[in-house]
Coordinates of C-alpha atoms in Angstrom, one line a residue:
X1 CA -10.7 12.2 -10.0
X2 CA -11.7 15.8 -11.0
X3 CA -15.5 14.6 -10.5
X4 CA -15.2 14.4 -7.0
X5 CA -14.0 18.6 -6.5
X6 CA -17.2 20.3 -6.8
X7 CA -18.9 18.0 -4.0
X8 CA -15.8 18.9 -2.4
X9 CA -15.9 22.4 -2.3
X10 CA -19.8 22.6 -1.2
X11 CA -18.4 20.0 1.8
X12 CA -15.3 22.8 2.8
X13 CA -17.9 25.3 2.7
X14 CA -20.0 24.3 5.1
X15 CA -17.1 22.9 7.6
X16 CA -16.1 27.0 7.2
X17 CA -19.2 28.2 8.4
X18 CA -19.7 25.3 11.3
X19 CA -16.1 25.7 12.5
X20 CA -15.2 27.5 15.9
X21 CA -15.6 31.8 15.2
X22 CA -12.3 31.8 17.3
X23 CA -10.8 29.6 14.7
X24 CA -9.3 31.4 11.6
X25 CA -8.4 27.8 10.3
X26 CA -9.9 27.0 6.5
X27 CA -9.2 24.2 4.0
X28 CA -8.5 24.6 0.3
X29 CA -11.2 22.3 -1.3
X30 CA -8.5 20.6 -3.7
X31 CA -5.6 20.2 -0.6
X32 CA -5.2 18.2 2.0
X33 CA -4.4 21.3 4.1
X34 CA -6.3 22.4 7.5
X35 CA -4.5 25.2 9.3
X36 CA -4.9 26.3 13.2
X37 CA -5.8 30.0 14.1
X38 CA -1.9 31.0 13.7
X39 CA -2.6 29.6 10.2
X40 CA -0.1 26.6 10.8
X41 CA -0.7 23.7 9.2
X42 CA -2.3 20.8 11.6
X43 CA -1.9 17.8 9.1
X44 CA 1.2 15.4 10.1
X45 CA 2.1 12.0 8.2
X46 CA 5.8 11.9 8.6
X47 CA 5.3 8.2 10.1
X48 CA 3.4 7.3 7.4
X49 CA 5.8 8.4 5.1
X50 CA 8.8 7.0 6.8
X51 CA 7.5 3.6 6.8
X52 CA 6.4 3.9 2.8
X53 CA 9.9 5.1 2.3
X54 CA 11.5 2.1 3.9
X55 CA 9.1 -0.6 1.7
X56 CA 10.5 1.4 -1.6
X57 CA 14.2 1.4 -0.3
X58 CA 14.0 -2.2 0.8
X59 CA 12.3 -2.9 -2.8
X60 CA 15.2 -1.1 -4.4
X61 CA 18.0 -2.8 -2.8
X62 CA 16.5 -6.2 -3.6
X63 CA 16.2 -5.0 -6.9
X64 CA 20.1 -4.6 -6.8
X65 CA 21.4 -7.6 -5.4
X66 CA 22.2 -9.5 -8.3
X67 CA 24.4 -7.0 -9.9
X68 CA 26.0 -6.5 -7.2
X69 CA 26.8 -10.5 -6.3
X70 CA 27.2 -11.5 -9.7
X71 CA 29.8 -8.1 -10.2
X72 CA 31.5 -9.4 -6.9
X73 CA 30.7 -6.3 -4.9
X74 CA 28.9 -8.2 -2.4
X75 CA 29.2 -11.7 -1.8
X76 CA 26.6 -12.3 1.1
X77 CA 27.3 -15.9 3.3
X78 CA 24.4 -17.2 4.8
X79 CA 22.4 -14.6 6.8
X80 CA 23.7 -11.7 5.2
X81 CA 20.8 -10.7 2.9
X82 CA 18.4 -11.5 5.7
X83 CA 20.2 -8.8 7.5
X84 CA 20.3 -6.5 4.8
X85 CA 16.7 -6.9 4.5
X86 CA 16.5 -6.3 8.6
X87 CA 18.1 -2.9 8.3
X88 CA 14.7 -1.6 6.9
X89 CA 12.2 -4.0 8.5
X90 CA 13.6 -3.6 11.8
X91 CA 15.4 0.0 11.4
X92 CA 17.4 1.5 13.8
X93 CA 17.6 5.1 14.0
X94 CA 21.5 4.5 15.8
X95 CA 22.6 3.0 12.8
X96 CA 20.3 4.5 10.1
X97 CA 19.4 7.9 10.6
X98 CA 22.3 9.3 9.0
X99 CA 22.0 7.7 6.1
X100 CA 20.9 9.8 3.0
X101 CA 17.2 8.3 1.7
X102 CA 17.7 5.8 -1.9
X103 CA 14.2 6.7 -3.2
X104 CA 14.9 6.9 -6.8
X105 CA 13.9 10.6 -7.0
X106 CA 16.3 12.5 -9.4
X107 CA 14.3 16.3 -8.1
X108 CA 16.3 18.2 -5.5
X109 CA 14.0 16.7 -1.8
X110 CA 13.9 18.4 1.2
X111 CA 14.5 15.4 3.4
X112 CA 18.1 14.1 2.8
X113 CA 18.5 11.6 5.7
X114 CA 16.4 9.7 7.2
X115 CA 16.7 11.9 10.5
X116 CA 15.3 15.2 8.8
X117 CA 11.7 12.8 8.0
X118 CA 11.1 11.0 11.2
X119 CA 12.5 8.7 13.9
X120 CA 11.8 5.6 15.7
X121 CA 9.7 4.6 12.7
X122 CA 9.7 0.9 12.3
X123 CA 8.2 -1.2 10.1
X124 CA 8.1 -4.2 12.1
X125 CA 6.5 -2.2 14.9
X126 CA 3.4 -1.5 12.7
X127 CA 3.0 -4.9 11.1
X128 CA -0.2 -6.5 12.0
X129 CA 0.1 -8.3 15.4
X130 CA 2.8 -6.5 16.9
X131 CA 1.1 -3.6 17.4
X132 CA -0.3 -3.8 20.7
X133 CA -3.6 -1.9 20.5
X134 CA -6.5 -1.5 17.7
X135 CA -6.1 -5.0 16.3
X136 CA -9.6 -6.7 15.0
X137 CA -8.1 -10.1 15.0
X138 CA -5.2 -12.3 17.3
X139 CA -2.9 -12.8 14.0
X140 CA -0.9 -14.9 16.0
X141 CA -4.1 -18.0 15.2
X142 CA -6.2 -16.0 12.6
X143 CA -3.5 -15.2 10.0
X144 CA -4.7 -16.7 6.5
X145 CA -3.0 -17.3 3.0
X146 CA 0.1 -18.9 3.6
X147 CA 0.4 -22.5 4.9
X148 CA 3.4 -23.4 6.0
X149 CA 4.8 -24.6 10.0
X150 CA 7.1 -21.9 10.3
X151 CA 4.5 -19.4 9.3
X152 CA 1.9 -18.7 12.4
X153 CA 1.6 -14.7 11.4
X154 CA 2.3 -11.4 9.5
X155 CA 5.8 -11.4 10.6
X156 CA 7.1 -14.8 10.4
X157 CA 5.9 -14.9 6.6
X158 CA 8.5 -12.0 6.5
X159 CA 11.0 -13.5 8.1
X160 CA 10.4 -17.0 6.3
X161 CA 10.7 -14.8 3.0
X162 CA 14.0 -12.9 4.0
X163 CA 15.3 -16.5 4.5
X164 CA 14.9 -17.7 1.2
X165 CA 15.9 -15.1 -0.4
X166 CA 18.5 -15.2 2.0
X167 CA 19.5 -18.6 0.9
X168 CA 19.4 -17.8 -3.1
X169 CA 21.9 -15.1 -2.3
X170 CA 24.5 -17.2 -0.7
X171 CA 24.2 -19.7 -3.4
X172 CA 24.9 -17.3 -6.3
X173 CA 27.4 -15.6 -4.6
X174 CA 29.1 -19.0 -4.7
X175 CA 28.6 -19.8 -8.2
X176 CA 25.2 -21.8 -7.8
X177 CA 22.7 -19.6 -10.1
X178 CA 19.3 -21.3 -9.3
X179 CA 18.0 -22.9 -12.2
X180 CA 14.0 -22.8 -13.3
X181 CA 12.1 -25.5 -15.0
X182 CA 13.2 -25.5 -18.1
X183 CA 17.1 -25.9 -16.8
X184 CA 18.3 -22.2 -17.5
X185 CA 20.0 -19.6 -15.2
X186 CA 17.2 -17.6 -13.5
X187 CA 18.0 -14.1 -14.5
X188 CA 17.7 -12.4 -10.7
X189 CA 18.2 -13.8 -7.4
X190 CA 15.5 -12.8 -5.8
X191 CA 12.8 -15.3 -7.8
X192 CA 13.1 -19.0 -6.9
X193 CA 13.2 -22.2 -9.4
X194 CA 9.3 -22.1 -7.9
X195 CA 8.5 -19.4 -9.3
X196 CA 8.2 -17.0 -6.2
X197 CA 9.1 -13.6 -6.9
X198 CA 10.3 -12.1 -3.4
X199 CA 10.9 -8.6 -3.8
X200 CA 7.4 -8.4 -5.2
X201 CA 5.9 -10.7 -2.4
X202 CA 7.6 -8.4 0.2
X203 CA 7.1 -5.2 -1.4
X204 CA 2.9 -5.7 -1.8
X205 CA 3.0 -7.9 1.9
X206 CA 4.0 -5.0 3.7
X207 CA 1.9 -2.8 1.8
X208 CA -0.8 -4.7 3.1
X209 CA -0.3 -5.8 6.4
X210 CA 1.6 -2.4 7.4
X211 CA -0.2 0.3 6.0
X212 CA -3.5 -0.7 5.2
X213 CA -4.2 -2.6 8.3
X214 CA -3.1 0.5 10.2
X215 CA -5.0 2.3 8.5
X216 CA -8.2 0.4 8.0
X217 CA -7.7 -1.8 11.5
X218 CA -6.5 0.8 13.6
X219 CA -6.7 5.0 12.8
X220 CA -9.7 4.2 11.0
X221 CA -11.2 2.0 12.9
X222 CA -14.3 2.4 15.6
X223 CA -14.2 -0.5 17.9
X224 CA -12.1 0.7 20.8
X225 CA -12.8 3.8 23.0
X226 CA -10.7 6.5 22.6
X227 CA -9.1 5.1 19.3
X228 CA -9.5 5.7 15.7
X229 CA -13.0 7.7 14.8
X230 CA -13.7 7.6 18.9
X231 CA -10.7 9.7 19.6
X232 CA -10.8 12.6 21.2
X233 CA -11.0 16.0 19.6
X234 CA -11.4 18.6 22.2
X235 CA -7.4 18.8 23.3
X236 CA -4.9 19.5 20.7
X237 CA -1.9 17.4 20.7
X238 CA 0.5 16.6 17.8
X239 CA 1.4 18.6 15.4
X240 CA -1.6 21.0 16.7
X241 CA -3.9 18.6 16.2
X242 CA -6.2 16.7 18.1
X243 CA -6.2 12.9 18.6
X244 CA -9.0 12.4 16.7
X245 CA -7.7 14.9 13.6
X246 CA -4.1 13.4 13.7
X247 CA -5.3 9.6 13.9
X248 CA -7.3 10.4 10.4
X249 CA -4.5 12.2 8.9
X250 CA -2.2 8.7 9.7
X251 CA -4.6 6.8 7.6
X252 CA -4.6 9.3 5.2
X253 CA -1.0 9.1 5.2
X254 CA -0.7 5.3 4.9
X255 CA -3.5 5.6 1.8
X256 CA -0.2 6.7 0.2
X257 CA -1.9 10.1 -1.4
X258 CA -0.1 13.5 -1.1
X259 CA -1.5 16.5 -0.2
X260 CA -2.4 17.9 -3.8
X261 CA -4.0 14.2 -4.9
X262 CA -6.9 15.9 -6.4
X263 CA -4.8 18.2 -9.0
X264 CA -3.2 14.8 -10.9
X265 CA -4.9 13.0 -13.7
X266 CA -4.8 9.4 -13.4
X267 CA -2.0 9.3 -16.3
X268 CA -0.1 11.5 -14.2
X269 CA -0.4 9.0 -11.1
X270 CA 0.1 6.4 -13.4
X271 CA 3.1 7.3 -15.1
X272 CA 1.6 6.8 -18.5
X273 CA 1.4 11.2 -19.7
X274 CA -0.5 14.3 -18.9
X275 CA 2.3 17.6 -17.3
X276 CA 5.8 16.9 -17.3
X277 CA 6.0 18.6 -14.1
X278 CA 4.1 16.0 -12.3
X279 CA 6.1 13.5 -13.8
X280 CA 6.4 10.5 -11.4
X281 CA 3.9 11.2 -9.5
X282 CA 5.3 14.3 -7.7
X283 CA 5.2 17.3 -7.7
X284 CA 6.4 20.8 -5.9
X285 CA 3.3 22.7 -5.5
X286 CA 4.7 25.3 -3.1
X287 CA 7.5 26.0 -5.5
X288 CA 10.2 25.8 -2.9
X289 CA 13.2 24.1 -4.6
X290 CA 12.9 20.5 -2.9
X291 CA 10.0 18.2 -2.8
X292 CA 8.5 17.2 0.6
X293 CA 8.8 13.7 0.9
X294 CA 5.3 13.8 3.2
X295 CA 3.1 16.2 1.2
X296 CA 4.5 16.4 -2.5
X297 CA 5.1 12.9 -3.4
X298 CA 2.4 10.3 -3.5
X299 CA 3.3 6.2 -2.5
X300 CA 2.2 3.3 -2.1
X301 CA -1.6 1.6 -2.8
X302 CA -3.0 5.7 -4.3
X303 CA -0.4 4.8 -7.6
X304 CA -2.3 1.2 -7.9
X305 CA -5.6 2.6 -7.4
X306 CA -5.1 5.1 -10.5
X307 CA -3.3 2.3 -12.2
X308 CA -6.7 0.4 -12.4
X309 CA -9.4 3.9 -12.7
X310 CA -7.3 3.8 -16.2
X311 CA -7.4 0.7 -17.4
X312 CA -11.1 0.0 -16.1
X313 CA -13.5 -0.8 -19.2
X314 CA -16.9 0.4 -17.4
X315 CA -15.2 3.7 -15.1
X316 CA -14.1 3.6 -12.0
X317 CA -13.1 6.3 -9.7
X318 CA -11.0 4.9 -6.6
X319 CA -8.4 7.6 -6.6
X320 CA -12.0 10.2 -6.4
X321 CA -13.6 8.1 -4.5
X322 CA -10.9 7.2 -1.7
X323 CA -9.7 11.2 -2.2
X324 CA -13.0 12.4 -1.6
X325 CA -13.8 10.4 1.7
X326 CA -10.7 11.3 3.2
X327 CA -10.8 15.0 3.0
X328 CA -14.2 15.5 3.7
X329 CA -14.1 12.7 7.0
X330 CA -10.4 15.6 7.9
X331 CA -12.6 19.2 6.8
X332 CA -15.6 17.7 9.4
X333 CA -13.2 16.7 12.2
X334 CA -11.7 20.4 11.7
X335 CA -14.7 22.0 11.5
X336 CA -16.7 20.2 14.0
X337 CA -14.6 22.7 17.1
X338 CA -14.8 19.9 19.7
X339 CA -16.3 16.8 20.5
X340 CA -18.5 15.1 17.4
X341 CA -22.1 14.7 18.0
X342 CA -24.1 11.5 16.9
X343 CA -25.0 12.8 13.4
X344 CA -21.1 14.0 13.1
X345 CA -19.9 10.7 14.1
X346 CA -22.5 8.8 11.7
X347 CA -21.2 11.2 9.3
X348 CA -17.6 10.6 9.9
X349 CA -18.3 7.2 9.5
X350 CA -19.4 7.1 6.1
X351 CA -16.4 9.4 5.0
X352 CA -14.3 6.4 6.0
X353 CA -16.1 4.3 4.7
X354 CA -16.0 6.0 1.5
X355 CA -12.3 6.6 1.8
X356 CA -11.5 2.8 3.1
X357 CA -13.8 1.2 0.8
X358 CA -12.2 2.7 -2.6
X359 CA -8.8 2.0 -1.0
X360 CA -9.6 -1.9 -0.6
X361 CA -11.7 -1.7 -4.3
X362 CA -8.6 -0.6 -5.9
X363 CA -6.3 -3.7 -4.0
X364 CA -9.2 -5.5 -5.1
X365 CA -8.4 -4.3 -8.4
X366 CA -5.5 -4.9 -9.0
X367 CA -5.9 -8.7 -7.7
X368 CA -8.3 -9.1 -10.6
X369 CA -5.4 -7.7 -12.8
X370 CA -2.6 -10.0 -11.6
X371 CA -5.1 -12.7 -12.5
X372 CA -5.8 -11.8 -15.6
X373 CA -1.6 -11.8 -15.8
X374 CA -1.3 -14.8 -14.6
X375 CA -3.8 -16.5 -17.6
X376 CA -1.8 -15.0 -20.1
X377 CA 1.6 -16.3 -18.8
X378 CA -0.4 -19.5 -18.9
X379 CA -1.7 -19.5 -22.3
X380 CA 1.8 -18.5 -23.6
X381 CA 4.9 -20.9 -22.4
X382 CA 7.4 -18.6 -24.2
X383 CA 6.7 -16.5 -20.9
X384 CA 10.0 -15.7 -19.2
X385 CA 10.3 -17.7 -15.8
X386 CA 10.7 -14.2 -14.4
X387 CA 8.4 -12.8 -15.7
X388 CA 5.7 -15.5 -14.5
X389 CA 7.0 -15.2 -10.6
X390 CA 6.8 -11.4 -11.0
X391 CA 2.8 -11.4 -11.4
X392 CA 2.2 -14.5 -9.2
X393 CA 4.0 -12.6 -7.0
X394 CA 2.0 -9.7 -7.0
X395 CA -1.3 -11.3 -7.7
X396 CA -0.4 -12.9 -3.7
X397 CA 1.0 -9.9 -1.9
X398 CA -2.3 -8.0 -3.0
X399 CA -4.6 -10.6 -2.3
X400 CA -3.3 -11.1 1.5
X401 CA -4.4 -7.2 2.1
X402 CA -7.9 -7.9 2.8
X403 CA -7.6 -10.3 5.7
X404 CA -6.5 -6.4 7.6
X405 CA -9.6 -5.4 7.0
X406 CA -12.5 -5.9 9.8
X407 CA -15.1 -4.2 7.4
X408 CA -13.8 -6.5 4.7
X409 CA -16.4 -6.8 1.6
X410 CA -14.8 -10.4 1.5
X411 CA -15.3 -12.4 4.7
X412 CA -12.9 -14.8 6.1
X413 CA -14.7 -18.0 4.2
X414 CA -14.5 -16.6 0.8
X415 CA -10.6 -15.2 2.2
X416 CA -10.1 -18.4 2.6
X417 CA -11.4 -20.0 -0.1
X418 CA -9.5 -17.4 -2.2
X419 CA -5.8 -18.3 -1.5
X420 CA -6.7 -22.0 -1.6
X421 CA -8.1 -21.5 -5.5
X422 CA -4.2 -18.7 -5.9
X423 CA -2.1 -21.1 -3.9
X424 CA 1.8 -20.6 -2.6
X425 CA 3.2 -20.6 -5.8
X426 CA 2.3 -20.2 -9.5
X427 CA 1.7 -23.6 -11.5
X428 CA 4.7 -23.6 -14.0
X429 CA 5.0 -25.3 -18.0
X430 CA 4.3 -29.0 -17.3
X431 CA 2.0 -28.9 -14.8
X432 CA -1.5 -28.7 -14.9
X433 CA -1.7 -25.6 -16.4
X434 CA -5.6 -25.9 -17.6
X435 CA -6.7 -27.2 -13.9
X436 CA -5.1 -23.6 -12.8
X437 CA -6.3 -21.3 -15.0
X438 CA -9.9 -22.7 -14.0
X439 CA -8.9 -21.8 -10.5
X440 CA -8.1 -18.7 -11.0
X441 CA -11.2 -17.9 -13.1
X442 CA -13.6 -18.9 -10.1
X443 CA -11.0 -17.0 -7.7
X444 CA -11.0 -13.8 -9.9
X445 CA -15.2 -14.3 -9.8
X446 CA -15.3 -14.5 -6.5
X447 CA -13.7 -11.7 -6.2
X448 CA -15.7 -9.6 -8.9
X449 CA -18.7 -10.7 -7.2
X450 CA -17.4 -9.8 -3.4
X451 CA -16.5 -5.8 -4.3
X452 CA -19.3 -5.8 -7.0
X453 CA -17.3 -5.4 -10.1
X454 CA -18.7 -4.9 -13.5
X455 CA -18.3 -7.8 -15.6
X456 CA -16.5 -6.1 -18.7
X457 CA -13.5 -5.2 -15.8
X458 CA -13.3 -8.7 -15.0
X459 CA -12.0 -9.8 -18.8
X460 CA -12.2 -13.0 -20.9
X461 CA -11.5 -16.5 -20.0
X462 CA -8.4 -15.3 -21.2
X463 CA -7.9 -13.2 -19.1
X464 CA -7.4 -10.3 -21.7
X465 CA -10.2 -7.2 -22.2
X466 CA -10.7 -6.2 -18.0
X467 CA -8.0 -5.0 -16.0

């Protein structure tokens, strides 16, 4: 990470001397900070940060769920938990707003409620193929990775997951504790005798087809005039920022990063060491009391992709990387005054690409991880049931990410051939274990080979020794 700040600083430099003489606005090279003339600060990603918030309440509730059925607090009928799940995916400001944010944060935040972040933030809005502009692809026929007749896009693979989970709940509130394959009680309701893990499956899903195709398919994008890197940047509009400089800060803000990304270590973002004070990934860097849930606290894919920068064997630099493209593509916009010539366009481009390209390496990543999960649960039958759904699961939610991507390093043949080598559900003791693990070998190559990974990051036939 720290690599990337002098080749910052030279970039903020040069935006100062290029920007407008009647603009006092600067940018410090380490924060993702770009104030106007009155020396307000342009930057806005309270959307973003709404809709990250949601995806880590509806995670935590999940999480919940079978303490509170098997306690008796809650004993959810059929369509209950599906509703539950509805109040985040679908959330509605008349009977939400008020409600104070379930984050997990212990620190003092500025933004109680929901109503003091944002409003009319949905995540179902946002989930690719419902919003109505900057979409590469028709999901409605061109969805991939799940095969199933009830499942024709993005959100009917929600909906189709809130159902079964929905179902499990009802069940154990009635006494009937699904049962995996060995005949024991499955510790929490939300993984199936399959071996499905939906709170994870959810949780990376809408990670995926929420925030990064929004930001790679839409605010990042360059196919539609007047949208994403074509935007305009002569009028200033929210937040005192033009179209153009607002659109890249909603990527940026859907990245997951906060404002002060570049100051943390990786073990910091992590959670594995370095200050105390930026414990959890947060941290109150204007010292005013409260954390800022949209510039002080990062979410979301910018925790994986330091996750796998420090457990790579041969280095890797996705949280520099993805950091680095994204201020410098913001301190450009800012300094360029007006509209962007060719070169600043071409320019601009590459930012993005720099910024996009580390943030789909690191999902990339961490698919190659889940893999290398997966083959140990495979090699080891002691291997909780749980346990076994909890990395399938994640190994899946990851991998459907890249379909949201039009500039994809994997196209849709390989995409294709990826899930059918994963599958829908993990193979469990008793199956054809060997047969898998094969599978998943050539899928985690394939995948090595596609983002150009090094070999020593990829692991043993084991899976053990990469990421």
């Amino acid at each position: 990470m720290r690599t990337v700040l002098a080749a910052l600083a030279i970039c903020f430099a040069l935006a100062a001397c290029d920007a407008d003489e009647g603009s006092e606005a600067s940018a410090s090279p380490t924060r993702y900070v770009f104030l106007d003339a009155q020396g307000v600060d342009t930057v806005d990603t309270s959307g973003q940060t709404f809709r990250h918030a949601l995806i880590v309440e509806m995670s935590r509730w999940i999480a919940g769920l079978t303490a509170t059925i098997d306690s008796g607090a809650f004993a959810p009928g059929p369509g209950d938990v599906a509703a539950g799940l509805d109040f985040w995916f679908a959330f509605d400001d008349a009977i939400g707003a008020s409600t104070p944010f379930d984050l997990g944060i212990t620190d003092p935040v500025r933004q109680q409620s929901h109503a003091d972040l944002a409003s009319g933030k949905r995540l179902v809005d946002k989930l690719a193929g419902n919003d109505p502009e900057g979409q590469h692809a028709d999901w409605s026929t061109a969805f991939q990775g799940w095969d199933d007749p009830v499942v024709q896009g993005p959100e009917d693979l929600v909906r189709h997951w809130f159902a079964e989970l929905d179902a499990l709940a009802a069940a154990r509130a009635q006494g009937e504790v699904a049962l995996d394959p060995q005949g024991q009680p499955i510790e929490v309701v939300y993984v199936s005798p399959t071996g499905l893990d939906y709170r994870e499956l959810l949780q990376k899903f809408l990670l995926g087809a929420v925030a990064f195709s929004q930001g790679a398919d839409d605010y990042l994008d360059d196919d539609l005039p007047g949208k994403g890197l074509l935007a305009d940047n002569t009028t200033v509009a929210e937040a005192g920022a033009t179209a153009l400089a607002h659109g890249w800060d909603e990527g940026f803000g859907y990245f997951g990063a906060s404002r002060d990304f570049g100051d943390y270590t990786d073990d910091e973002l992590a959670g594995a060491g370095g200050r105390p004070e930026r414990a959890g990934a947060r941290f109150d860097f204007d010292e005013d009391g409260a954390l800022d849930l949209t510039s002080e606290v990062v979410w979301g894919h910018a925790l994986n992709a330091a996750k796998r920068d420090r457990g790579s064997v041969v280095a890797t630099d996705f949280t520099g990387d993805a950091w680095a493209g994204f201020l410098a593509g913001r301190a450009l916009i800012h300094g360029a005054g007006g509209t962007l010539s060719d070169e600043e366009l071409a320019t601009l481009r590459a930012h993005r690409d720099q910024a996009v390209g580390a943030w789909e390496q690191a999902i990339a990543a961490t698919v190659v991880h889940y893999i290398n999960e997966v083959l140990v649960d495979l090699a080891e039958p002691a291997t909780p049931h749980a346990a076994r759904a909890k990395h399938w699961s994640e190994l899946k939610g990851f991998a459907l990410s890249f379909q949201f991507n039009p500039r994809s390093p994997l196209n849709d043949e390989e995409f294709g051939r990826l899930h059918a080598l994963i599958g829908q559900a993990p193979v469990l003791p008793g199956g054809d274990t060997a047969a898998y693990a094969d599978r998943l070998r050539e899928a985690r190559q394939l995948v090595g080979t596609a983002y150009g990974f090094d070999a020593a990051n990829l692991g043993d036939d084991a899976g053990r020794g990469g990421w």
